Short mmCIF file of C-alpha atoms in Angstrom, two decimals:
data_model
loop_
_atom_site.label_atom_id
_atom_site.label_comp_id
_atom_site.label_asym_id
_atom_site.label_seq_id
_atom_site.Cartn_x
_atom_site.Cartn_y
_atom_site.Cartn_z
CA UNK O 296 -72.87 9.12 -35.08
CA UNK O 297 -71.42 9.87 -31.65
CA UNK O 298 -70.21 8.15 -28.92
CA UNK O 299 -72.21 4.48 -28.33
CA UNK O 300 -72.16 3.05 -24.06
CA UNK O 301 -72.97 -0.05 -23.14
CA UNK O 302 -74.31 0.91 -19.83
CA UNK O 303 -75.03 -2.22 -17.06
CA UNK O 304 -72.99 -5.84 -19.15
CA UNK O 305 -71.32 -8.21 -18.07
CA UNK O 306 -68.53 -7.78 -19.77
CA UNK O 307 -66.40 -10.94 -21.34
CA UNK O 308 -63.15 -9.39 -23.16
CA UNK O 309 -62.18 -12.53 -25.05
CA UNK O 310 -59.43 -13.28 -22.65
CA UNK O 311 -60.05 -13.77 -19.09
CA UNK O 312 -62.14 -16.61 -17.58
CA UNK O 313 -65.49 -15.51 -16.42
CA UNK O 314 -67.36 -12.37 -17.07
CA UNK O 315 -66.84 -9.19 -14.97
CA UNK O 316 -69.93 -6.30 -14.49
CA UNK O 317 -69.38 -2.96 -16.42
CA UNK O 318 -69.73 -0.35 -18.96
CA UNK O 319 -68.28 -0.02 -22.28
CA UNK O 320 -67.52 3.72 -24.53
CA UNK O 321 -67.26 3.12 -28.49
CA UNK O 322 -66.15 6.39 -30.03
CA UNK O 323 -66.19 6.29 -33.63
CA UNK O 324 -64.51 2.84 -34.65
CA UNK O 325 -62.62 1.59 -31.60
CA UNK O 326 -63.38 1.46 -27.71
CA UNK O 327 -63.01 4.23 -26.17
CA UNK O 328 -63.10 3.36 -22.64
CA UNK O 329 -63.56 0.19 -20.42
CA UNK O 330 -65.09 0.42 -16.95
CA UNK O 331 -66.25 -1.27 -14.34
CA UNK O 332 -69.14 1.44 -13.73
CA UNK O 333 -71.81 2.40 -15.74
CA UNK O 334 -70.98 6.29 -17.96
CA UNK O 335 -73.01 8.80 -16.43
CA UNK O 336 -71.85 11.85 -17.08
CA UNK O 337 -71.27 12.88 -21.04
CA UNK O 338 -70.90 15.46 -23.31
CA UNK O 339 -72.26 14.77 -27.08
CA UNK O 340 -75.50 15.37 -27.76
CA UNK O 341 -75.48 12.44 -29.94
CA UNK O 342 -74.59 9.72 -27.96
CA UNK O 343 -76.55 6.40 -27.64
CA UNK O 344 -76.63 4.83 -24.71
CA UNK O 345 -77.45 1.37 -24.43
CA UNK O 346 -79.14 -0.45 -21.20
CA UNK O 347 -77.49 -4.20 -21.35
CA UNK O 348 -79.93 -5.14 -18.68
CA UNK O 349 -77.22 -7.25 -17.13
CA UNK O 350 -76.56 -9.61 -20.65
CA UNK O 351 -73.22 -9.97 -22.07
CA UNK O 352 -70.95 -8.25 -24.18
CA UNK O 353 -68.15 -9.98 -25.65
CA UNK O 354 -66.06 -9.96 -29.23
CA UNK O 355 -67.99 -10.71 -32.52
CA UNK O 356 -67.61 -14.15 -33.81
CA UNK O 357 -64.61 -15.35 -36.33
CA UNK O 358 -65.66 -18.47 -38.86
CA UNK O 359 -62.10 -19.81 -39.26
CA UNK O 360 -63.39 -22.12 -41.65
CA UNK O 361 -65.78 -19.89 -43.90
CA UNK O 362 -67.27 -20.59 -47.40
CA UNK O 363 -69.33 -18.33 -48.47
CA UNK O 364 -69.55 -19.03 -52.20
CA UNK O 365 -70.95 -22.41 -50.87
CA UNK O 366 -74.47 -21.32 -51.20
CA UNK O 367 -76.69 -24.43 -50.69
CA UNK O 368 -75.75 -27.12 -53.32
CA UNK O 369 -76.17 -30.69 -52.71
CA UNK O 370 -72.79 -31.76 -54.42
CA UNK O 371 -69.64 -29.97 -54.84
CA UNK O 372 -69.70 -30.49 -58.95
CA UNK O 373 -72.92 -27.95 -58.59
CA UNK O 374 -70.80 -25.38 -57.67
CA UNK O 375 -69.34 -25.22 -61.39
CA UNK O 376 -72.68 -25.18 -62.72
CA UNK O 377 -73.33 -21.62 -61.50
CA UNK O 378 -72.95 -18.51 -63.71
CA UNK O 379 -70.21 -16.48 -61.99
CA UNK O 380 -72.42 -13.26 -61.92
CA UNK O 381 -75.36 -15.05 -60.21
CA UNK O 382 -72.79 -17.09 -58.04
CA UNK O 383 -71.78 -13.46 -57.12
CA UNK O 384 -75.23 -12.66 -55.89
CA UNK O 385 -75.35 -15.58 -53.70
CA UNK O 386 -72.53 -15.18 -52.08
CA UNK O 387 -73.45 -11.68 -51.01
CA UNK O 388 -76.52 -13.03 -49.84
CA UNK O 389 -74.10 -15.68 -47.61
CA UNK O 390 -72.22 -12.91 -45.79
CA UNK O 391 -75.24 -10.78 -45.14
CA UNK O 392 -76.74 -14.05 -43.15
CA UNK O 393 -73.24 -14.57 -41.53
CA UNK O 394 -73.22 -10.73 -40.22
CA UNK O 395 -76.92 -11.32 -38.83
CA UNK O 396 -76.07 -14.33 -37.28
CA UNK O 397 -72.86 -12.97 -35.57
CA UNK O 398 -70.06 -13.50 -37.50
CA UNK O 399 -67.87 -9.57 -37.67
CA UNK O 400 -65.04 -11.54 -39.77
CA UNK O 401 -64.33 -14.30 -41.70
CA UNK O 402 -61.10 -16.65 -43.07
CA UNK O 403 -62.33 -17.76 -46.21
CA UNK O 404 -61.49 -21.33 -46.64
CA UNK O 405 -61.64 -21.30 -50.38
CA UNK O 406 -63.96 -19.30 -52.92
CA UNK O 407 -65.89 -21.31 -55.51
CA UNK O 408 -64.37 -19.48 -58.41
CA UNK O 409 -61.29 -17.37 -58.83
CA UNK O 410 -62.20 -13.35 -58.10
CA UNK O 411 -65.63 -13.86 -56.15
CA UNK O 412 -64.20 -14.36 -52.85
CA UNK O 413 -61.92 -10.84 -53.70
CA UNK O 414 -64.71 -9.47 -55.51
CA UNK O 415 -66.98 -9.27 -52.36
CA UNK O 416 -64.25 -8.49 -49.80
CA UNK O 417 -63.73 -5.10 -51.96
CA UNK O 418 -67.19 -4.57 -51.66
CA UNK O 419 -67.40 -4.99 -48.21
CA UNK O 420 -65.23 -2.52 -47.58
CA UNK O 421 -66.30 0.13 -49.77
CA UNK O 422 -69.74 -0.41 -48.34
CA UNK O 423 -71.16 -1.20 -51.36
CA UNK O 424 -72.36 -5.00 -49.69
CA UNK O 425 -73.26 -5.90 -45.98
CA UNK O 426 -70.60 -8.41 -44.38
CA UNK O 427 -68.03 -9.18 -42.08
CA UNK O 428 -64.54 -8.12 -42.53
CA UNK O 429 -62.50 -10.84 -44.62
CA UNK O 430 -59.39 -12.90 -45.90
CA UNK O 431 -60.30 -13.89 -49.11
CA UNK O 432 -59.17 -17.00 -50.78
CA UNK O 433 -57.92 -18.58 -54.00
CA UNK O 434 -60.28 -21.76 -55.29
CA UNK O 435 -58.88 -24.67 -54.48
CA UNK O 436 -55.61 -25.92 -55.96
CA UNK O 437 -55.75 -28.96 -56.30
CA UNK O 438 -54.07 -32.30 -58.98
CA UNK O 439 -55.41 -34.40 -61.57
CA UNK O 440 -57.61 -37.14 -59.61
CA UNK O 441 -57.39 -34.55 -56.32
CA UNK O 442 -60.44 -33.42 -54.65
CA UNK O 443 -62.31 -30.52 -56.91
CA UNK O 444 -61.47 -32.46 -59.99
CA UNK O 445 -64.27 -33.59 -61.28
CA UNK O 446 -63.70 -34.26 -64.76
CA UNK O 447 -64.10 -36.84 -66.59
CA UNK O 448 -62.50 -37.75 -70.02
CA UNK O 449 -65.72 -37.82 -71.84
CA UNK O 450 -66.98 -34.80 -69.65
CA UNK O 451 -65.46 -31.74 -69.05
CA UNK O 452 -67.21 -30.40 -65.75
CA UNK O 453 -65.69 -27.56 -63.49
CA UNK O 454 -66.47 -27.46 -60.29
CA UNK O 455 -64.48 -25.59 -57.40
CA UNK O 456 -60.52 -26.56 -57.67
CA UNK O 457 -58.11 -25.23 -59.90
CA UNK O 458 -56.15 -27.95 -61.85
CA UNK O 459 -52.08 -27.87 -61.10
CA UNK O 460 -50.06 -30.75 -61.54
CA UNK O 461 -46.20 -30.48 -60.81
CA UNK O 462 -43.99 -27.39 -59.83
CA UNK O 463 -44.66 -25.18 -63.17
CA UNK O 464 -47.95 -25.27 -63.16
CA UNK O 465 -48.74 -24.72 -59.43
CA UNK O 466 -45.91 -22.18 -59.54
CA UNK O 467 -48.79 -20.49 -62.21
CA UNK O 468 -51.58 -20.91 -60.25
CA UNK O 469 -50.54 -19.67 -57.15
CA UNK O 470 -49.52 -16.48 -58.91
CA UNK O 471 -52.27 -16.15 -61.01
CA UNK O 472 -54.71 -16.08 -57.61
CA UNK O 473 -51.86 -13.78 -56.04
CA UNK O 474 -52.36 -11.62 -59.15
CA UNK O 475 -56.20 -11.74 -58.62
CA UNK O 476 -55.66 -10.09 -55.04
CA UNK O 477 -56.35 -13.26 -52.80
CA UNK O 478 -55.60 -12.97 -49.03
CA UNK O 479 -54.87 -16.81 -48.83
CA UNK O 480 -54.05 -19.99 -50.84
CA UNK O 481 -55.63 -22.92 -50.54
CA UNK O 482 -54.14 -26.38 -51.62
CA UNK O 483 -55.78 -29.96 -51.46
CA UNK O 484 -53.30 -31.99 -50.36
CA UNK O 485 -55.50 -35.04 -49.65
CA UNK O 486 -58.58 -36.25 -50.53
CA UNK O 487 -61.97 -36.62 -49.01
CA UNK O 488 -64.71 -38.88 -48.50
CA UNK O 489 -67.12 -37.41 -50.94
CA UNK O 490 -64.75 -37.77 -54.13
CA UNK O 491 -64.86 -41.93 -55.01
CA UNK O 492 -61.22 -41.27 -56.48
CA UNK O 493 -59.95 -39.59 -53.87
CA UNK O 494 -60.76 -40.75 -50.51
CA UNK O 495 -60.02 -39.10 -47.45
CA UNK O 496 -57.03 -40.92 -46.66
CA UNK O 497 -55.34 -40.71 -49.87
CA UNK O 498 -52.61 -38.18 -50.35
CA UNK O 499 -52.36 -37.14 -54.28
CA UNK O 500 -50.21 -33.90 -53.55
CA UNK O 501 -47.00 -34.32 -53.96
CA UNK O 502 -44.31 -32.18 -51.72
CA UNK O 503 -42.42 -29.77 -54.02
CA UNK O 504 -46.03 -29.09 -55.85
CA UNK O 505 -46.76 -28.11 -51.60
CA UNK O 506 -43.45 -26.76 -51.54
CA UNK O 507 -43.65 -24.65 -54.67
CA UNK O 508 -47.35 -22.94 -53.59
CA UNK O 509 -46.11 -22.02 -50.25
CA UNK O 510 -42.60 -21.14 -51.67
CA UNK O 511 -44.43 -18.62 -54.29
CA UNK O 512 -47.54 -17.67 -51.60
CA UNK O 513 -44.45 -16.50 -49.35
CA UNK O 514 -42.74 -14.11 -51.56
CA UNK O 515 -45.99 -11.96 -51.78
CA UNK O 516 -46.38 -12.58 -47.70
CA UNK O 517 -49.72 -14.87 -48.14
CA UNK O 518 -51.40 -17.43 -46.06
CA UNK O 519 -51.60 -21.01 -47.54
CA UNK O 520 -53.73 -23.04 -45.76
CA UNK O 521 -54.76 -26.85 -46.43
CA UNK O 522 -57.35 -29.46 -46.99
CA UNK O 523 -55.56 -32.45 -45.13
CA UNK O 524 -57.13 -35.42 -43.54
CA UNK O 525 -54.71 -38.17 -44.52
CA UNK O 526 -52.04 -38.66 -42.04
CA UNK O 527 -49.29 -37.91 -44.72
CA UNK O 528 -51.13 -34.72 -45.76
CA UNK O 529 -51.05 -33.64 -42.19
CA UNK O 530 -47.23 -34.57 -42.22
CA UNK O 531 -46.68 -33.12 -45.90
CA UNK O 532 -48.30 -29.86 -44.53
CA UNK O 533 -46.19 -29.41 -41.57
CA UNK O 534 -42.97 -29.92 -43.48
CA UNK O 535 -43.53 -27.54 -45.99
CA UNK O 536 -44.75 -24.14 -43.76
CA UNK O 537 -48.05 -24.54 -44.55
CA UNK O 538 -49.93 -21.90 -42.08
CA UNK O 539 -53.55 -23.02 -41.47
CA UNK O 540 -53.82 -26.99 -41.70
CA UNK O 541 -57.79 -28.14 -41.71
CA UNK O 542 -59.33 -31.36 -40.46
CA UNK O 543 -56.28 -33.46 -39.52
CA UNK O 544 -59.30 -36.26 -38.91
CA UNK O 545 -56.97 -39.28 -39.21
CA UNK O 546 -53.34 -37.49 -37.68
CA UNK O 547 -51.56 -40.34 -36.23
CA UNK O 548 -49.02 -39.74 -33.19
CA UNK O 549 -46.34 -38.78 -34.92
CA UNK O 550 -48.16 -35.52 -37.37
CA UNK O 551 -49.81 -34.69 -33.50
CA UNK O 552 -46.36 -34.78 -32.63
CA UNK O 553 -45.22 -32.61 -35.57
CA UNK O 554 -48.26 -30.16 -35.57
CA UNK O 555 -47.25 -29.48 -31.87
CA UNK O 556 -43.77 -28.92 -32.60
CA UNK O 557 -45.23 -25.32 -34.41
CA UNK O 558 -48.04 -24.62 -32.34
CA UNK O 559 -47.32 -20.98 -32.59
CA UNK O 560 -46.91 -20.72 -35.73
CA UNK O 561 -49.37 -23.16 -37.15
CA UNK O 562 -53.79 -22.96 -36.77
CA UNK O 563 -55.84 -26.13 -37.10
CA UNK O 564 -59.32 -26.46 -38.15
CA UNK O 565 -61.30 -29.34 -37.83
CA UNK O 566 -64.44 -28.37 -39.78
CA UNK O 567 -67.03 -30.71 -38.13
CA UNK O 568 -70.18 -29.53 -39.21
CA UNK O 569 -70.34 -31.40 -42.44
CA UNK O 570 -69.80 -34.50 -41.47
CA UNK O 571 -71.53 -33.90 -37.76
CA UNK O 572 -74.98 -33.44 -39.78
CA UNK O 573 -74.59 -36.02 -42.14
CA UNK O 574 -74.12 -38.63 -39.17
CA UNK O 575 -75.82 -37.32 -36.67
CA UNK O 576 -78.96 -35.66 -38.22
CA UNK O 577 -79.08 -37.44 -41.39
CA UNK O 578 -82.86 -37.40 -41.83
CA UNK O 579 -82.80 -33.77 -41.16
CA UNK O 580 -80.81 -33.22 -43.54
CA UNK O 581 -81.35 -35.68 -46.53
CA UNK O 582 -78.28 -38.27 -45.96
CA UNK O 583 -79.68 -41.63 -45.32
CA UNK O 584 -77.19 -43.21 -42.77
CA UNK O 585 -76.80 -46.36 -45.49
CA UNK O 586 -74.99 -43.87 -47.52
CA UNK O 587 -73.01 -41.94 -45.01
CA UNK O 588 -71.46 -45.67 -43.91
CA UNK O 589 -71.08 -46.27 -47.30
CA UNK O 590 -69.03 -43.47 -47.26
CA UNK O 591 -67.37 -44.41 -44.26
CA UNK O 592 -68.42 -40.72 -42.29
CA UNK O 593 -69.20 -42.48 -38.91
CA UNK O 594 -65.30 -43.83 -38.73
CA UNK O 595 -64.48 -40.16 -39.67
CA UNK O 596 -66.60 -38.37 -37.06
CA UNK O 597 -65.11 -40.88 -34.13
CA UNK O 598 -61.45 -40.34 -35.63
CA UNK O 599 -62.10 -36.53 -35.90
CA UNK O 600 -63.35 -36.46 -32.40
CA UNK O 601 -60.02 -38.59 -30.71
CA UNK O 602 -57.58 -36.50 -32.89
CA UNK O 603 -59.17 -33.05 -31.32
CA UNK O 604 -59.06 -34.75 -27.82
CA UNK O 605 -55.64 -35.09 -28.04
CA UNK O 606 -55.02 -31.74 -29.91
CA UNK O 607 -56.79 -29.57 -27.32
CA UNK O 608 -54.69 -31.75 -24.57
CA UNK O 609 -51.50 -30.96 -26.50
CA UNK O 610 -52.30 -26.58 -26.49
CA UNK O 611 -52.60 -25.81 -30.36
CA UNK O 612 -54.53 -23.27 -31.93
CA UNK O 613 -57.84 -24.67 -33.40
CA UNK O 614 -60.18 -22.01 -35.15
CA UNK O 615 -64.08 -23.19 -35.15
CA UNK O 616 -65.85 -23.45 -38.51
CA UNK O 617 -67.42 -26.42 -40.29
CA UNK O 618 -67.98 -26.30 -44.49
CA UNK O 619 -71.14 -24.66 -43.84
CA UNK O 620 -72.98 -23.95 -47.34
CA UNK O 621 -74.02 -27.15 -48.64
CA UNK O 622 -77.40 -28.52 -48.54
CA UNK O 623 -76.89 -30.32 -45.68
CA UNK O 624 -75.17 -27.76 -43.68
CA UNK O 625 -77.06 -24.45 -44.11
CA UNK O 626 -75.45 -21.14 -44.34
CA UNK O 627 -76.12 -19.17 -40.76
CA UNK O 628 -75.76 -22.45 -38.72
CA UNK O 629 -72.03 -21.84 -38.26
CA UNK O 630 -72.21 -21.19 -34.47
CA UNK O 631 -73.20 -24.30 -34.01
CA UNK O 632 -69.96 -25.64 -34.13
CA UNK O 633 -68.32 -23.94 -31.21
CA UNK O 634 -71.22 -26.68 -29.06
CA UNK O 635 -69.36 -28.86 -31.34
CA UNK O 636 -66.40 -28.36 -29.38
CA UNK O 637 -67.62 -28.38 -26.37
CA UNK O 638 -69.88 -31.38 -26.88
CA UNK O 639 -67.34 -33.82 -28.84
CA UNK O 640 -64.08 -32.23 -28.27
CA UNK O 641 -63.64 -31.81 -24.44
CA UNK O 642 -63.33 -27.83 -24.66
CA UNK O 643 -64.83 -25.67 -22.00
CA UNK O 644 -67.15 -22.91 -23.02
CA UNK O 645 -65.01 -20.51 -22.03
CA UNK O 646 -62.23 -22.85 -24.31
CA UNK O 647 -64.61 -23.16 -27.50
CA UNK O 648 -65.29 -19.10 -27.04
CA UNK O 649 -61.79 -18.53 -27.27
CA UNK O 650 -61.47 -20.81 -30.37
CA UNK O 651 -64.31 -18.70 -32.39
CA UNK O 652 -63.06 -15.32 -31.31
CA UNK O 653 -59.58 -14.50 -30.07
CA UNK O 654 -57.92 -17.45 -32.07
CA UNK O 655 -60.11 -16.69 -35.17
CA UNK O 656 -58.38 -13.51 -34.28
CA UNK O 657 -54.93 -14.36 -34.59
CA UNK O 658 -55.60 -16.51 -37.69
CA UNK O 659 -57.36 -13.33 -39.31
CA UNK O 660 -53.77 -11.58 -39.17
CA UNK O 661 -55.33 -8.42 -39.55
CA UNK O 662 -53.16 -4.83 -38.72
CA UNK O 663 -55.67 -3.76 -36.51
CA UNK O 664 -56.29 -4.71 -32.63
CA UNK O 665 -59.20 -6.62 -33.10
CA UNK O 666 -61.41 -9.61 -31.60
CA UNK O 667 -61.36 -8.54 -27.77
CA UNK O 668 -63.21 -6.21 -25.61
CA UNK O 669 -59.97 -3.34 -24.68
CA UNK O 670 -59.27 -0.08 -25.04
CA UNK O 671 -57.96 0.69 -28.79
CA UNK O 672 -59.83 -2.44 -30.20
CA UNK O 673 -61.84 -2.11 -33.21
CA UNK O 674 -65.79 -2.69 -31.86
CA UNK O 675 -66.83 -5.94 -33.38
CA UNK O 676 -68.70 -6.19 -30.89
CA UNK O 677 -72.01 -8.67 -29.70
CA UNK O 678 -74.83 -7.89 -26.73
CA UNK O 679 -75.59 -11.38 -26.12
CA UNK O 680 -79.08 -12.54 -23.94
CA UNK O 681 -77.73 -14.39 -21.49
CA UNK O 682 -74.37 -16.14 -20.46
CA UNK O 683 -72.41 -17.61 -23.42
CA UNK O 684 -69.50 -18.55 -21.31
CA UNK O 685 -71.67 -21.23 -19.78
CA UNK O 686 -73.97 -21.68 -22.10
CA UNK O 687 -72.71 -21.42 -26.04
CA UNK O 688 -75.67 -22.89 -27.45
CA UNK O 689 -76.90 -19.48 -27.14
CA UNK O 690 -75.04 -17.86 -29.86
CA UNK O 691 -76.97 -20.11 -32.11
CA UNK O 692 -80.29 -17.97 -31.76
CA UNK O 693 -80.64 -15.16 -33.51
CA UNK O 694 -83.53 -13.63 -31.02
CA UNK O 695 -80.35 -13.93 -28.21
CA UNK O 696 -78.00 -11.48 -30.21
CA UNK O 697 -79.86 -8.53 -28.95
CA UNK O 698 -76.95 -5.97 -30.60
CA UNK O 699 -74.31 -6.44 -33.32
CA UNK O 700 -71.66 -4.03 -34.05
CA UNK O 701 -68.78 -4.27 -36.83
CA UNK O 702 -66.05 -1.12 -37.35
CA UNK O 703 -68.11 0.87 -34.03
CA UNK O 704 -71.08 0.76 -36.12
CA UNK O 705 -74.50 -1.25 -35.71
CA UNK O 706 -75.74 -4.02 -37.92
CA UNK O 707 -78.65 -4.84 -35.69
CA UNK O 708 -79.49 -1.60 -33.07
CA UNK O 709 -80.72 -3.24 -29.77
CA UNK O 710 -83.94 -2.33 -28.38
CA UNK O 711 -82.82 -0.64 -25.32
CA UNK O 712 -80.55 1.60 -27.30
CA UNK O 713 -81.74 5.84 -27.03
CA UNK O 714 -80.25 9.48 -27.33
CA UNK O 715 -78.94 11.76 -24.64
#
């Protein structure tokens, strides 16, 4: 394929504050050129020009908080239940929708099973499945009674954490997943609401068995990032290196004050979207709002909601992305949490943009230049109907991502698109 232009956009690079009129080149995998006239004049006989009719062009999307080998299950024991081959299936189906709903790359937050979450990142890249670019993940580490244990003594039922307890056997673990090719660890340092055991605010992670995985995850130079809604997990977290901390729902002043002592080198993730549905569109989605109180996910929602207040206030880097997968969140309703954070948080759209594409970015930790509209960046690129930086609702619509492009290359051609 030749050169692609984006003739006649409004052009938002990821960076500035409002959108500026334009043209963009792609030639072969990166932009070419950035201008702020349309290309008239060009030499390939092969080049496809594109009329943008005045919408906008900005950065694919990054799900900083990405599951894909959550593929519609009700509860999180399910997820054990699956044959890995079939689970494998699934999950390709997951980043196809993803892709066609926007999103050019993805941090996986955890895979379901050890070697899936490597298995289709490979793929991806050899083009033998559709998806966005990835960091793949390790299951879940997590400790006897932690959240992803769901065994019983007169049951033995896997589901989607690996079982460590002390410093040998995480030490194990964590090289076992390095072994298997993982881009990031993931430990369970507290618990959550949906594990009777192991409630949100409990912390069953101890800190050398958080101290050993990042210890061990750092030799090979990998990510850890962590499931931490407990105040002490937050603390725990931050004390140990821990890179990518998610949910921080019930921080107290002093982990705030400790997560913005290392707000450059630290990424937050509050992963609404769960509990957002299951509170506030619990017929819609099967959760009876007797049982979400039960389960005490309205106090969680309102604490989640003041901690990211403050966190936004404070300057830290938050990455959008919400446990989308299960039953009650469906896979390819990820964008709606970036309205999340507009709606609930306090962020701007221009803010809540930021957080699901430069950030995302920067959390990726990719070698290439990636998740803005400049010269030399790879062209992940979206022609969006419309004005996202006011509006971000929009990115929620298929029918309003009228083009979507991932290495220079199109994974949905817009309309308007022809040969010269």
């Amino acid at each position: 394929m030749g050169d692609v232009i984006f003739n006649n956009v409004h052009i938002w690079d990821g960076e500035q504050d409002q959108r500026t009129l334009g043209a963009v080149k792609i030639t072969d995998t990166k932009i070419n050129e950035v201008s702020d006239q349309d290309f008239t004049k060009q030499t390939g006989d092969d080049t496809i020009v594109i009329d943008g009719e005045g919408h906008t062009l900005m950065p694919g999307l990054v799900e900083g908080h990405c599951h894909p080998t959550f593929v519609g299950i009700v509860n999180p024991y399910e997820l054990g239940l699956i044959p890995p081959e079939r689970h494998t299936l699934l999950t390709a189906q997951n980043l196809k929708l993803l892709l066609d709903h926007g999103f050019t790359s993805i941090f996986e937050a955890a895979s379901a099973k050890p070697l899936i979450g490597v298995t289709v990142r490979d793929a991806i890249e050899e083009g033998l499945i559709v998806g966005p670019r990835m960091q793949a993940g390790s299951p879940e580490i997590t400790v006897t009674g932690g959240l992803g244990d769901e065994r019983r003594r007169h049951i033995y039922q896997e589901s989607f954490g690996l079982i460590a307890d002390g410093v040998d056997e995480i030490t194990r673990c964590v090289r076992t997943c390095i072994r298997d090719g993982v881009d990031v660890v993931k430990i369970n340092i507290s618990g959550d609401e949906f594990t009777s055991f192991a409630r949100a605010e409990i912390t069953p992670m101890l800190d050398e068995e958080i101290a050993a995985a990042v210890r061990i995850a750092r030799l090979f130079h990998k990510k850890v990032a962590a499931h931490a809604r407990s105040p002490e997990s937050v603390k725990k977290a931050v004390r140990n290196g821990v890179e990518c901390i998610y949910h921080c729902d019930f921080a107290d002043e002093e982990a705030l004050d400790m997560l913005e002592a290392v707000k450059d080198k630290v990424f937050i993730g509050p992963a609404l979207g769960l509990v957002h549905n299951c509170t506030k569109e619990g017929d819609r989605v099967g959760m009876p709002k007797e049982v979400a109180e039960s389960m005490g996910l309205f106090r969680k929602f309102d604490m989640c909601c003041e901690v990211y207040h403050k966190i936004r206030k404070r300057g830290m880097r938050v990455v959008t992305g919400g446990d989308y997968g299960f039953a009650v969140t469906p896979m390819g309703e990820n964008a709606r949490d970036i309205e999340h954070f507009v709606k609930y948080f306090g962020y701007s759209p221009i803010e809540a943009l930021k957080c699901a594409t430069t950030v995302g970015t920067e959390l990726m930790g990719t070698s290439h230049e990636l998740g803005k509209v400049k010269v030399g960046y790879l062209a992940d690129l979206l022609l969006v109907k419309g004005d996202p930086t006011t509006d971000v609702s929009l990115l929620q619509h298929q029918d309003n991502l009228l083009a979507i492009m991932k290495d220079g290359k199109f994974h949905k051609v817009p309309q308007s698109a022809h040969l010269i």
